[in-house]
Tab-separated table of C-alpha atoms and ligand atoms in Angstrom:
chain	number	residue	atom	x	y	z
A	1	UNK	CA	27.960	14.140	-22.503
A	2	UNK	CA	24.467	13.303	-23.255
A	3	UNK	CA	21.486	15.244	-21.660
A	4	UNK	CA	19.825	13.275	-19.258
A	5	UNK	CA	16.503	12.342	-19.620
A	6	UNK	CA	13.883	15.065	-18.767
A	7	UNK	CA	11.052	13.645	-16.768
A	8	UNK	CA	7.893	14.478	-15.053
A	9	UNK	CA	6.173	12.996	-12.367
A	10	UNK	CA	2.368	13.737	-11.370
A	11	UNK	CA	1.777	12.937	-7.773
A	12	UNK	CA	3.723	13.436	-4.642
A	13	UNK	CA	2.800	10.366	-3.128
A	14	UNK	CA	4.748	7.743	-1.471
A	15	UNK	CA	5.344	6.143	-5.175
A	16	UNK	CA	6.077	9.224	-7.050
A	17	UNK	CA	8.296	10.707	-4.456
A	18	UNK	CA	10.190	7.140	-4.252
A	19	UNK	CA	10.383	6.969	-7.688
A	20	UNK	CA	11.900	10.460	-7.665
A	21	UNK	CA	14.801	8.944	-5.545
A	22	UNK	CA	15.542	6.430	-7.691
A	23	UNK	CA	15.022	8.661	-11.074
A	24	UNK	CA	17.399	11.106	-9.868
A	25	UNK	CA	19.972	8.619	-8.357
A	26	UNK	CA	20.755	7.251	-11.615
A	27	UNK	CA	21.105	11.242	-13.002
A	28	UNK	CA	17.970	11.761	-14.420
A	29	UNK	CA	16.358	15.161	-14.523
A	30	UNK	CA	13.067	14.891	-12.560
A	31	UNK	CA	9.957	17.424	-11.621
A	32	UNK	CA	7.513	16.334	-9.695
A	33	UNK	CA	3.785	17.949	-9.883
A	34	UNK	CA	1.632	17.933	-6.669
A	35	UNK	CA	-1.879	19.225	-6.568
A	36	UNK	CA	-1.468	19.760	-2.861
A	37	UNK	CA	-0.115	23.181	-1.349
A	38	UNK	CA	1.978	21.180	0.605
A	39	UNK	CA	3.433	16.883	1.065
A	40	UNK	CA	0.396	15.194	3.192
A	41	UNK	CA	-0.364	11.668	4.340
A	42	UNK	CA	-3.077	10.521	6.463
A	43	UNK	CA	-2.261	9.985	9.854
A	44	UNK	CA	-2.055	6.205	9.733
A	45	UNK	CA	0.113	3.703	10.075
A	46	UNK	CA	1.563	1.458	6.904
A	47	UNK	CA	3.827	-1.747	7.009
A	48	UNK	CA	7.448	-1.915	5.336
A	49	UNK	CA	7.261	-5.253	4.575
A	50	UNK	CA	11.044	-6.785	3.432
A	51	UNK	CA	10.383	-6.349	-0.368
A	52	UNK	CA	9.494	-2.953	0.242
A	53	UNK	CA	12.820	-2.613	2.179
A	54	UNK	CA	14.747	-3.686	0.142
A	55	UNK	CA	14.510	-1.456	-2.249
A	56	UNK	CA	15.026	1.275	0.469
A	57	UNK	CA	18.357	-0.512	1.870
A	58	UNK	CA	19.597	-0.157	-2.555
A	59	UNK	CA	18.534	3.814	-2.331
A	60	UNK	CA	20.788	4.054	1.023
A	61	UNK	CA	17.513	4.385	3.290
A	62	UNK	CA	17.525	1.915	5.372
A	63	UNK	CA	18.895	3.617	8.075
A	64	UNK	CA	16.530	5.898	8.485
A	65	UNK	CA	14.070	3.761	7.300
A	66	UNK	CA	15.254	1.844	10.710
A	67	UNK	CA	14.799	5.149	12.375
A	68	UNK	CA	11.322	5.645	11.874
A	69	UNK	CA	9.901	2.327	12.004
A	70	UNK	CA	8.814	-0.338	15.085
A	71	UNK	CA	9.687	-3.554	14.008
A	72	UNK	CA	7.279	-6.367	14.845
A	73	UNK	CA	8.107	-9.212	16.890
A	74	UNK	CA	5.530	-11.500	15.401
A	75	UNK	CA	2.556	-11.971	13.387
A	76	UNK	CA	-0.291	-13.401	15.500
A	77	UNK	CA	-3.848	-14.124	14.420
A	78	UNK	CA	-6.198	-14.736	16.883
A	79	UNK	CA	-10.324	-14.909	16.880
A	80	UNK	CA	-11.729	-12.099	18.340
A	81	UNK	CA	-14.757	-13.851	20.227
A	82	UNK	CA	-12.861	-16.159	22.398
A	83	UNK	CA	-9.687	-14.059	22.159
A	84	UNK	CA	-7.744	-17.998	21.226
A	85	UNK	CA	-3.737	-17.170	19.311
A	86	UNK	CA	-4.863	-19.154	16.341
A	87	UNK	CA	-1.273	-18.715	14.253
A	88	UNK	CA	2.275	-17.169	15.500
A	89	UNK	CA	4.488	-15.946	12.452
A	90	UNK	CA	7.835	-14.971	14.460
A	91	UNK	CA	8.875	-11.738	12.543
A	92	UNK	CA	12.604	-11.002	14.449
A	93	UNK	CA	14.266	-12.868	11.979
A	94	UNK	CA	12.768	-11.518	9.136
A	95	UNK	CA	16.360	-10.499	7.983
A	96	UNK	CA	17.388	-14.531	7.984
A	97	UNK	CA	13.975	-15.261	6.701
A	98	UNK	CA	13.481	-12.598	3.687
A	99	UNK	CA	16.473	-10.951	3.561
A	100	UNK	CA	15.587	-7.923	5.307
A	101	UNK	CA	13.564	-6.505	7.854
A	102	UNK	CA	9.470	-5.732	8.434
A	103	UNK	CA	9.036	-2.628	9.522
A	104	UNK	CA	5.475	-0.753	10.420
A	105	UNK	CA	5.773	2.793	10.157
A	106	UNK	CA	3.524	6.326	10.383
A	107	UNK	CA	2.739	7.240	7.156
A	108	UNK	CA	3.954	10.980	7.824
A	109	UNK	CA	7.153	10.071	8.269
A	110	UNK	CA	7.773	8.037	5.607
A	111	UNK	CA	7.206	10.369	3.480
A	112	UNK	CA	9.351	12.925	5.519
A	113	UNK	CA	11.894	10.355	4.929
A	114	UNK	CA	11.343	9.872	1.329
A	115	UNK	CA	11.192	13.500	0.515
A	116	UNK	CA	14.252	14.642	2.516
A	117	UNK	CA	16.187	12.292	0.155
A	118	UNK	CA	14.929	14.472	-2.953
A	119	UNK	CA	18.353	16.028	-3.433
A	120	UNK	CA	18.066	18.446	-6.262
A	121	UNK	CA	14.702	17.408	-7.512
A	122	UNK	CA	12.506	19.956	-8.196
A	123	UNK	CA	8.881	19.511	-6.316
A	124	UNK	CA	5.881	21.676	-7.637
A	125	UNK	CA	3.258	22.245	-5.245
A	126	UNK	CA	-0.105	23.352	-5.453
A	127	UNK	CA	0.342	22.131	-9.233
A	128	UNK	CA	-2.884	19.986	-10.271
A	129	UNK	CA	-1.992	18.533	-13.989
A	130	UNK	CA	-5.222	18.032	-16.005
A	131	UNK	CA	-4.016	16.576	-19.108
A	132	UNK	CA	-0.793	14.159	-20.684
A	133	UNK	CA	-0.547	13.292	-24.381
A	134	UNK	CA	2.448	11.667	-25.827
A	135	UNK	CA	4.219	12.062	-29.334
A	136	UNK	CA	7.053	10.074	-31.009
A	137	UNK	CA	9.348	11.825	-29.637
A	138	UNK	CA	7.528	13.915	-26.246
A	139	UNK	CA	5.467	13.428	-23.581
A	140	UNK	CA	2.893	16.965	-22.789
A	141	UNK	CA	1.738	17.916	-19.661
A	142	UNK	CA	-0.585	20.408	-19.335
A	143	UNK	CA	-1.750	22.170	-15.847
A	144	UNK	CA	-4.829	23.797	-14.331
A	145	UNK	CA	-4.906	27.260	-16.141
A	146	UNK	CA	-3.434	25.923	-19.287
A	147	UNK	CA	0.284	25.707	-19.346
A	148	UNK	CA	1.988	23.016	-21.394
A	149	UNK	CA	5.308	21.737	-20.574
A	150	UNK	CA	6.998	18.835	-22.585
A	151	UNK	CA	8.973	15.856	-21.343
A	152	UNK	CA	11.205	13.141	-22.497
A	153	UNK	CA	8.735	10.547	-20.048
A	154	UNK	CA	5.696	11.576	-17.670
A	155	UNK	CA	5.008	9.253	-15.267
A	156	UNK	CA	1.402	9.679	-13.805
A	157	UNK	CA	1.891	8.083	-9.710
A	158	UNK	CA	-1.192	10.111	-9.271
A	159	UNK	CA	-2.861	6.959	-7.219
A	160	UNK	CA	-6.715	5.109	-6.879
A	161	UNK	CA	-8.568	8.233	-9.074
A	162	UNK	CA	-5.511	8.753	-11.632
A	163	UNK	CA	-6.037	10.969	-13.875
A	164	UNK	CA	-3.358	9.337	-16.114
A	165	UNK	CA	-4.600	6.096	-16.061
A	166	UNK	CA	-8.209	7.652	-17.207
A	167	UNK	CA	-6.262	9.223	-20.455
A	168	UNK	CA	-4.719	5.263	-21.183
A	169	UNK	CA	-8.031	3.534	-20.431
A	170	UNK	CA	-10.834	5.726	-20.106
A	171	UNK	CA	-13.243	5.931	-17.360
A	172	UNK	CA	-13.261	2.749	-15.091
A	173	UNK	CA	-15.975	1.224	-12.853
A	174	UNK	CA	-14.115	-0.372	-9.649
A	175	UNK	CA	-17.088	-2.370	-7.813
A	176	UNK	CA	-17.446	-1.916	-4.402
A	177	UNK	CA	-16.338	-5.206	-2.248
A	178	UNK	CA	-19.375	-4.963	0.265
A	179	UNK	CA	-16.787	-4.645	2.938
A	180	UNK	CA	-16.095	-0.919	4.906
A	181	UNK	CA	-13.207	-0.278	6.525
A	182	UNK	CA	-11.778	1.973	9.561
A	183	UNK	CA	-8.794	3.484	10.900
A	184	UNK	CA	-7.570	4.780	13.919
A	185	UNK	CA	-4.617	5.982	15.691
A	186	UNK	CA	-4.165	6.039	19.592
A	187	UNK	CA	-1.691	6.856	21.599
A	188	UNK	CA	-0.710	3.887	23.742
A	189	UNK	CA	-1.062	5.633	27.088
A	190	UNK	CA	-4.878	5.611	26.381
A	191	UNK	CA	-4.276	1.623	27.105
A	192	UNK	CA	-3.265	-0.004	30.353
A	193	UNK	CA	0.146	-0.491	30.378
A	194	UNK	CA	1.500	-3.803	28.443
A	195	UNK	CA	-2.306	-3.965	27.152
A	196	UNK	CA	-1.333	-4.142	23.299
A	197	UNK	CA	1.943	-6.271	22.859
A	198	UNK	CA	4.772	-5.704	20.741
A	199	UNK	CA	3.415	-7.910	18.048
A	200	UNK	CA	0.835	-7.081	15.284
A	201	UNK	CA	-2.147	-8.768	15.988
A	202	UNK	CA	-4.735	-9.939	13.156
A	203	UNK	CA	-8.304	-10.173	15.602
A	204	UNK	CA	-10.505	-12.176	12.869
A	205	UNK	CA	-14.133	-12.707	13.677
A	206	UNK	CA	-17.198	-13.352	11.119
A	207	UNK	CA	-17.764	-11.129	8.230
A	208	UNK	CA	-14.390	-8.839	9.441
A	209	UNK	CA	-11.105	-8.281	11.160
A	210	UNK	CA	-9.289	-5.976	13.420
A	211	UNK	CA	-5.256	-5.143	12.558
A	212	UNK	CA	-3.179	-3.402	15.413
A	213	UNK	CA	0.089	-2.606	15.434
A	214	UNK	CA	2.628	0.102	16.689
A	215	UNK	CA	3.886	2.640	15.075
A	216	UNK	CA	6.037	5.878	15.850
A	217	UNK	CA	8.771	3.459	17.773
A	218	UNK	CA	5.384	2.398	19.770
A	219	UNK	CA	3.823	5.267	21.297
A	220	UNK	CA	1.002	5.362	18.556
A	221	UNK	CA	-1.556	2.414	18.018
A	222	UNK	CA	-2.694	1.848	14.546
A	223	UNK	CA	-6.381	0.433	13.636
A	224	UNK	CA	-7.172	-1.038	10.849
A	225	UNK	CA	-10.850	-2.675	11.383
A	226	UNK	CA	-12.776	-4.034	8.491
A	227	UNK	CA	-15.962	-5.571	8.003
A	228	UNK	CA	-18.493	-6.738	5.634
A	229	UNK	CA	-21.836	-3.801	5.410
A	230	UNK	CA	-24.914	-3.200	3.063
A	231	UNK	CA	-24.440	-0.282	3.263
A	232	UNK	CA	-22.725	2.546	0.465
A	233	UNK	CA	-19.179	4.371	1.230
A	234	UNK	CA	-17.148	6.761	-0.386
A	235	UNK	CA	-13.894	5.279	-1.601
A	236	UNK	CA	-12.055	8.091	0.080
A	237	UNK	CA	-10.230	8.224	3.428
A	238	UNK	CA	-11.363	11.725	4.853
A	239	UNK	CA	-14.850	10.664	6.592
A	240	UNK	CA	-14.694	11.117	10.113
A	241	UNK	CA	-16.074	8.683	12.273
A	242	UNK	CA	-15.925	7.872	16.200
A	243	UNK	CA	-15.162	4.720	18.752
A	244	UNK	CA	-18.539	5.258	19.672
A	245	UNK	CA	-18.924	4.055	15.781
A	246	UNK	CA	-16.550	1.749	15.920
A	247	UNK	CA	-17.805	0.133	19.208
A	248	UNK	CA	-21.439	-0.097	17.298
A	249	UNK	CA	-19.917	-1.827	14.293
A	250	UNK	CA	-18.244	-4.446	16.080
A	251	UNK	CA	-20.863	-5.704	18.844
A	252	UNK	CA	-19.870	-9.074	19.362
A	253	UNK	CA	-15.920	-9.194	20.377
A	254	UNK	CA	-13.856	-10.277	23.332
A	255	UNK	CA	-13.500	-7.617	26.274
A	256	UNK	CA	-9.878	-6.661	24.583
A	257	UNK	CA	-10.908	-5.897	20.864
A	258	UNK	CA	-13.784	-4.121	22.670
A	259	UNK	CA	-11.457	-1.964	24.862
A	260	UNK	CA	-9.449	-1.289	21.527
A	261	UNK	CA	-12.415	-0.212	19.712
A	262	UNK	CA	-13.868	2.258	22.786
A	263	UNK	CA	-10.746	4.165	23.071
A	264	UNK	CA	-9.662	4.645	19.586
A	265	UNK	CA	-8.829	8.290	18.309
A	266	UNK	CA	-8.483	9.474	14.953
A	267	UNK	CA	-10.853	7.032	13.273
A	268	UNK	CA	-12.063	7.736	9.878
A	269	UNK	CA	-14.099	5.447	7.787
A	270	UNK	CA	-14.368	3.957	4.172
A	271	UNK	CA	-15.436	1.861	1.664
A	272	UNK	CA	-13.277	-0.451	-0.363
A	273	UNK	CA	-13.877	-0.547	-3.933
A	274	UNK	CA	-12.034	-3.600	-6.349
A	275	UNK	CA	-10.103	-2.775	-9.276
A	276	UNK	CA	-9.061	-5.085	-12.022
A	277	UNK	CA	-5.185	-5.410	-13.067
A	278	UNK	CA	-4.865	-3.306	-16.179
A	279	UNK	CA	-4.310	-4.946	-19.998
A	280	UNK	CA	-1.326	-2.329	-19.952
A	281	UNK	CA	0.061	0.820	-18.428
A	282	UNK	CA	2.154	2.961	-21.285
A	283	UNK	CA	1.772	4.394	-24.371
A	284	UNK	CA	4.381	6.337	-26.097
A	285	UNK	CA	6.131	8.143	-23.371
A	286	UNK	CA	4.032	8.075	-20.927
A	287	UNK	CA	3.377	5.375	-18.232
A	288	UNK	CA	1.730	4.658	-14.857
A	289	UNK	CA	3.140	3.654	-11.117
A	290	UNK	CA	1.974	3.135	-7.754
A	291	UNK	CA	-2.117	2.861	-7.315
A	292	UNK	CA	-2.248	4.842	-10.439
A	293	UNK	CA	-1.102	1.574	-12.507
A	294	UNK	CA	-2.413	-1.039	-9.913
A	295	UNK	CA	-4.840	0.140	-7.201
A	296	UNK	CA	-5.330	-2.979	-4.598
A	297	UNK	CA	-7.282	-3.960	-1.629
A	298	UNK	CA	-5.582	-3.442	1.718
A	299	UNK	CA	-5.654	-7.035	2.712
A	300	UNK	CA	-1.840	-7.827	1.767
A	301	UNK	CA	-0.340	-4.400	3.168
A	302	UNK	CA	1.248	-4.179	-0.367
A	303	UNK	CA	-0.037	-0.986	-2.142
A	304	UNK	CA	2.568	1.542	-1.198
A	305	UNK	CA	5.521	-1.579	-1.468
A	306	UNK	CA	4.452	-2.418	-5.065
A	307	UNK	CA	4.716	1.456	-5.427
A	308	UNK	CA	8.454	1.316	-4.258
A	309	UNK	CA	9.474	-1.629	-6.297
A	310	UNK	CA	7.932	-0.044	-9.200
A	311	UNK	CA	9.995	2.893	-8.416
A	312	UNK	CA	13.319	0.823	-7.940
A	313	UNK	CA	12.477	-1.408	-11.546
A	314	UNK	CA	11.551	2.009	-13.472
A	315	UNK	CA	14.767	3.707	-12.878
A	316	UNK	CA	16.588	1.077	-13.587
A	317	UNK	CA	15.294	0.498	-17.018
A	318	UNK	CA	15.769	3.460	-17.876
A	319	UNK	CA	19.530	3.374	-17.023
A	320	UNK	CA	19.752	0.207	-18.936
A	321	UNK	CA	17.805	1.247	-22.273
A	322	UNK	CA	18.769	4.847	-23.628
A	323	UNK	CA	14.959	4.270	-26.152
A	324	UNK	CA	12.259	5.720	-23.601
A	325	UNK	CA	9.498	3.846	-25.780
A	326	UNK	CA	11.581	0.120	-25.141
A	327	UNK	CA	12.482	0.902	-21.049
A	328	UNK	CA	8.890	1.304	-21.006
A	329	UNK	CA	8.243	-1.921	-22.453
A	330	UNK	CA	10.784	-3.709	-20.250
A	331	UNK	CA	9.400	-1.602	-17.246
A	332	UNK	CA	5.990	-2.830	-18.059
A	333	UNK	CA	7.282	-6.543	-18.659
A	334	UNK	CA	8.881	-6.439	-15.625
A	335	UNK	CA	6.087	-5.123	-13.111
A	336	UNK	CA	2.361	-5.969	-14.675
A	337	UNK	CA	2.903	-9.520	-14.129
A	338	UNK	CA	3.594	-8.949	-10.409
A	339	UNK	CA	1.699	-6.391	-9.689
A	340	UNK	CA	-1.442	-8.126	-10.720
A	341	UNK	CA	-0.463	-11.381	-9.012
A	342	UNK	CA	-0.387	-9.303	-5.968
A	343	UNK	CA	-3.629	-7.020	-6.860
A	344	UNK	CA	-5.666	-10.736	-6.986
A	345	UNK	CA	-4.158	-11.932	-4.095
A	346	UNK	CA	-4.764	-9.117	-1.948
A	347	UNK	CA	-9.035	-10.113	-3.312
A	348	UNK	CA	-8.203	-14.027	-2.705
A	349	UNK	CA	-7.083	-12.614	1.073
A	350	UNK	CA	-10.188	-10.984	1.931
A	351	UNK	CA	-12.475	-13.386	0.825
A	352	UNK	CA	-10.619	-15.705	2.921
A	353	UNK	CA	-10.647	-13.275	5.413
A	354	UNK	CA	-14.328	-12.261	5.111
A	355	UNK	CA	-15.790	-15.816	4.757
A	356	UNK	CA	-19.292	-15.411	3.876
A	357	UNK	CA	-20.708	-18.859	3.879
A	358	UNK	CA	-22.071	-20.157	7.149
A	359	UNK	CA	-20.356	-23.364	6.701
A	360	UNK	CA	-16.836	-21.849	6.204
A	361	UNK	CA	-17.209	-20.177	9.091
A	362	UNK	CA	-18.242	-22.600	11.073
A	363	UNK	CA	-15.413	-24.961	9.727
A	364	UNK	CA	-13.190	-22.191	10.953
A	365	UNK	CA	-14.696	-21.955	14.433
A	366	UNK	CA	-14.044	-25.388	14.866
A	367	UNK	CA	-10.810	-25.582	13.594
A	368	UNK	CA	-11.579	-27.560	10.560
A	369	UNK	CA	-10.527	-25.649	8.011
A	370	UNK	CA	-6.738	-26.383	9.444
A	371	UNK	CA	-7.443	-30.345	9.058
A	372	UNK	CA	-6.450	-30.241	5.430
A	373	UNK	CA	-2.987	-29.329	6.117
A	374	UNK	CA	-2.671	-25.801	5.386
A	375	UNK	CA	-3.972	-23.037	7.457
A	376	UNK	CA	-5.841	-20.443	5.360
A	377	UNK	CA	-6.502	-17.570	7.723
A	378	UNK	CA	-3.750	-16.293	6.395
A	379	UNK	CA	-2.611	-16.848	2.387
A	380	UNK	CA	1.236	-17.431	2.206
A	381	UNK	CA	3.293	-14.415	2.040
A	382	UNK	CA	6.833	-15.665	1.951
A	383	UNK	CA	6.880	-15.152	-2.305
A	384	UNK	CA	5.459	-11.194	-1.981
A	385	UNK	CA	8.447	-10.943	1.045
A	386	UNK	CA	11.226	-12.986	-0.593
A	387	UNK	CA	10.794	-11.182	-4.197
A	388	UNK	CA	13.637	-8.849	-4.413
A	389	UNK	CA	13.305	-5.760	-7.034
A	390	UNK	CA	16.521	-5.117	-6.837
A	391	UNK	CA	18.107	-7.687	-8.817
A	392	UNK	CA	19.022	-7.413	-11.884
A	393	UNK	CA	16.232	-7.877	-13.783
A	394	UNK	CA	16.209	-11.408	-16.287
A	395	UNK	CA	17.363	-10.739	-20.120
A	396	UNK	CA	14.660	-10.245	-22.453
A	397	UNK	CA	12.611	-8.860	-19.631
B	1	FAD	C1	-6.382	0.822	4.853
B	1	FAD	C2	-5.173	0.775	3.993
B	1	FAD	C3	-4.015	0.255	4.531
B	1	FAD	C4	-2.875	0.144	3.744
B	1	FAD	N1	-1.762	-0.390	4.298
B	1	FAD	C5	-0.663	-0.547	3.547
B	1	FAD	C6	0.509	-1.133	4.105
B	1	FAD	O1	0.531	-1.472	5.294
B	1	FAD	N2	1.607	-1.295	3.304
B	1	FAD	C7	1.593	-0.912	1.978
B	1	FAD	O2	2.611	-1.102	1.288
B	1	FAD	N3	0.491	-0.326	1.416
B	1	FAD	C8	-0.623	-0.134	2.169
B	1	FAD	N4	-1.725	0.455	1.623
B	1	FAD	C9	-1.683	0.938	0.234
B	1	FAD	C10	-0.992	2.305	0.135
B	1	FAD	O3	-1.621	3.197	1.022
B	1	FAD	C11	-1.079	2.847	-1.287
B	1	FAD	O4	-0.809	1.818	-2.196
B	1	FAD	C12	-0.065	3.973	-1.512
B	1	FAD	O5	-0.260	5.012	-0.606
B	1	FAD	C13	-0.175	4.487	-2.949
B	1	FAD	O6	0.764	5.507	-3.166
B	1	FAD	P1	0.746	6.328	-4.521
B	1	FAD	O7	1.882	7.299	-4.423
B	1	FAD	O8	0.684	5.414	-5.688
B	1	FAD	O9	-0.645	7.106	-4.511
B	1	FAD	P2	-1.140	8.272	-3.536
B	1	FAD	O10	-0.575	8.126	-2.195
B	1	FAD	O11	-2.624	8.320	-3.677
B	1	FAD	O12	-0.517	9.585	-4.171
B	1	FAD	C14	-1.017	10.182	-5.338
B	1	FAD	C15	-0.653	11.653	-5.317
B	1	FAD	O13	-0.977	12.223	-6.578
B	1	FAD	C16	-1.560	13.492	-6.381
B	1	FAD	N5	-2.383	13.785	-7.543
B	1	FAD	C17	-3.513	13.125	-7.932
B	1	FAD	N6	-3.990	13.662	-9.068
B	1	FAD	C18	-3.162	14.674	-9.421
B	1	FAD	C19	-3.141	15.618	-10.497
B	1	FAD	N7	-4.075	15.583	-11.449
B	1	FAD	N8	-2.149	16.526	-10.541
B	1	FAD	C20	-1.178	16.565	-9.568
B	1	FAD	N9	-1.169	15.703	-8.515
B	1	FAD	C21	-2.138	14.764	-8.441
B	1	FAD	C22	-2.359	13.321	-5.084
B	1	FAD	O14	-2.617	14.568	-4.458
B	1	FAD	C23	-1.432	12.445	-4.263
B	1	FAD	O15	-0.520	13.182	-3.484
B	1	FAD	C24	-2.891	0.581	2.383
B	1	FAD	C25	-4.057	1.130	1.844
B	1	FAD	C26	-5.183	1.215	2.638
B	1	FAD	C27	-6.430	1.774	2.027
């Protein structure tokens, strides 16, 4: 029998602990290296949209996937002066529609649910890596304090600052989009009874929006609020702020959004920064996955879903091409070109989001901007929800 592959994975985040499923499903030997003492999101919510679970229903996670998750009844953008529904996107057939579910989720526990499929994967914590390198025939890790350890394939899912991604390309300057954005999470008793609906609702108004939707099979409301500022954030999501904050940054919205904004809890703040798709993402033995290959705005919800495809397509390469140096190349053949579609969609979606020009946004006050036929609050998703990693993947790629 041949050994199976040794590999090593640096970052325990929702894409390197996916991809750890899906490495070790198909027999792979797999370490993963966190920096944390322990496996930590944010407390926020995130959206499973159906690519994303698809891969999960192929892993055998759908279930409690399903478990975890509050499942939309529709997508509804509305303006947040006047309060007017604007566009409906039913979401309860998303099954019939995509070919499986949309699901919006606490970020917690999906990756309680991620890691408690590990199996026999072998998680280091408290393990910060601080250098890769890659031979003809090995991949070198080496850690804080100087140990080296050599693998078949190291895989650096160590997301938006990755230090892998800085050994393949050097030191990159992401520009920052003008635009700040919040988050919050509220438990829905704060809210009169029936106030939010079982829906997520996109509140667009000039220069911003407001996304709310349940999570935590709806007793938690998540906040994502973003709008255009002057002024200089931190591209990190760890500064507190307040509703009092929140209430100041959005003055002029309907008596709902304002109610929203007043009683939110567990708001932080940040700035979002742009990145460009990468020219490429391996060399030798050693690739990238997750924000580490293709950090994106938030404006799509696809970050952590790209991750999980990534995950799904990387494994099975590898099963499919015993030559590390060509799964790579398929890997990469595979993913960039999506990846980057997405990454410059999720841009194309905030500028439409965050028209700037008077004139646009008057057009979309008045409801001219829908004359021409299609309705561009909202770019169309159906080819990011339809695409199915899963598949068997085209020869030649
Ligand atoms: C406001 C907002 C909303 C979003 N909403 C959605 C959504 O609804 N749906 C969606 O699909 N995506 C969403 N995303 C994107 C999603 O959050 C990210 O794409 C996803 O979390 C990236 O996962 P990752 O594992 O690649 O990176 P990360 O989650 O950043 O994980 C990287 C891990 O690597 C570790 N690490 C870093 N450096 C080292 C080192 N040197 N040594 C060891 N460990 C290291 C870190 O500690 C961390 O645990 C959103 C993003 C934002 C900002």
């Amino acid at each position: 029998m041949r050994r199976p592959l040794q590999i090593g994975l640096i970052g325990g985040g929702i894409g390197g602990l996916a991809a750890a499923v899906a490495l070790s499903r198909r027999g792979f030997a797999v370490r993963v290296f966190e920096q944390s003492d322990a496996l930590r999101e944010v407390g926020a919510g995130i959206q499973m949209a159906p690519n994303a679970v698809k891969v999960f229903r192929a892993l055998g996670l759908e279930a409690p996937l399903h478990g975890i998750g509050f499942q939309p009844q529709a997508i509804v953008v509305r303006d947040w002066d006047d309060g007017r529904e604007k566009r409906r996107t039913p979401m309860q057939d998303a099954e019939g529609r995509y070919g499986a579910p949309y699901y919006q989720v606490h970020r917690a526990d999906l990756l309680d649910m991620i890691s408690a499929a590990l199996g026999d994967t072998q998680l280091e914590l408290g393990t910060r890596v601080t250098a890769v390198s890659s031979t003809p025939d090995k991949a070198v890790v080496t850690f804080e304090g100087g140990r080296q350890e050599a693998f078949d394939l190291v895989v650096g899912c160590d997301g938006i600052h990755s230090l892998v991604r800085r050994t393949l390309h050097g030191a990159q300057s992401p520009r920052f989009t003008g635009t700040m954005c919040w988050r919050a999470l509220t438990p829905v008793e704060v809210f009169p009874s029936g106030f939010v609906p079982p829906e997520m609702t996109i509140w667009m108004g000039p220069l911003g929006h407001i996304v709310i939707y349940y999570v935590r099979g709806g007793r938690l409301v998540n906040m994502v609020a973003v709008r255009r500022t002057k002024t200089w954030v931190e591209e990190s999501w760890s500064v507190a702020s307040s509703a009092q904050e929140l209430g100041e940054a959005f003055p002029h919205v309907n008596a709902d959004v304002r109610m929203l904004l007043e009683r939110a809890q567990n708001a932080f703040k940040w700035g979002l920064f742009d990145h460009d798709p990468l020219p490429f993402w391996s060399r030798g033995r050693v690739t990238l996955l997750g924000d580490a290959a293709h950090p994106m705005l938030p404006f799509l919800a696809q970050g952590a879903a790209m991750a999980i495809e990534d995950a799904f397509v990387l494994a099975q390469v590898l099963a499919d091409e015993p030559d590390v140096v060509r799964a790579l190349q398929r890997y990469e053949a595979a993913r960039l070109p999506r990846t980057a579609q997405v990454q410059l969609a999720a841009r194309a979606q905030g500028e439409i989001f965050h028209l700037t020009s008077p004139l646009a946004r008057l057009k979309r006050r008045l409801g001219l901007d829908r004359l021409a036929g299609s309705d561009p609050r909202l770019l169309n998703r159906d080819w990011l929800y339809e695409f199915d990693a899963t598949a068997p993947l085209p020869r030649g790629a």
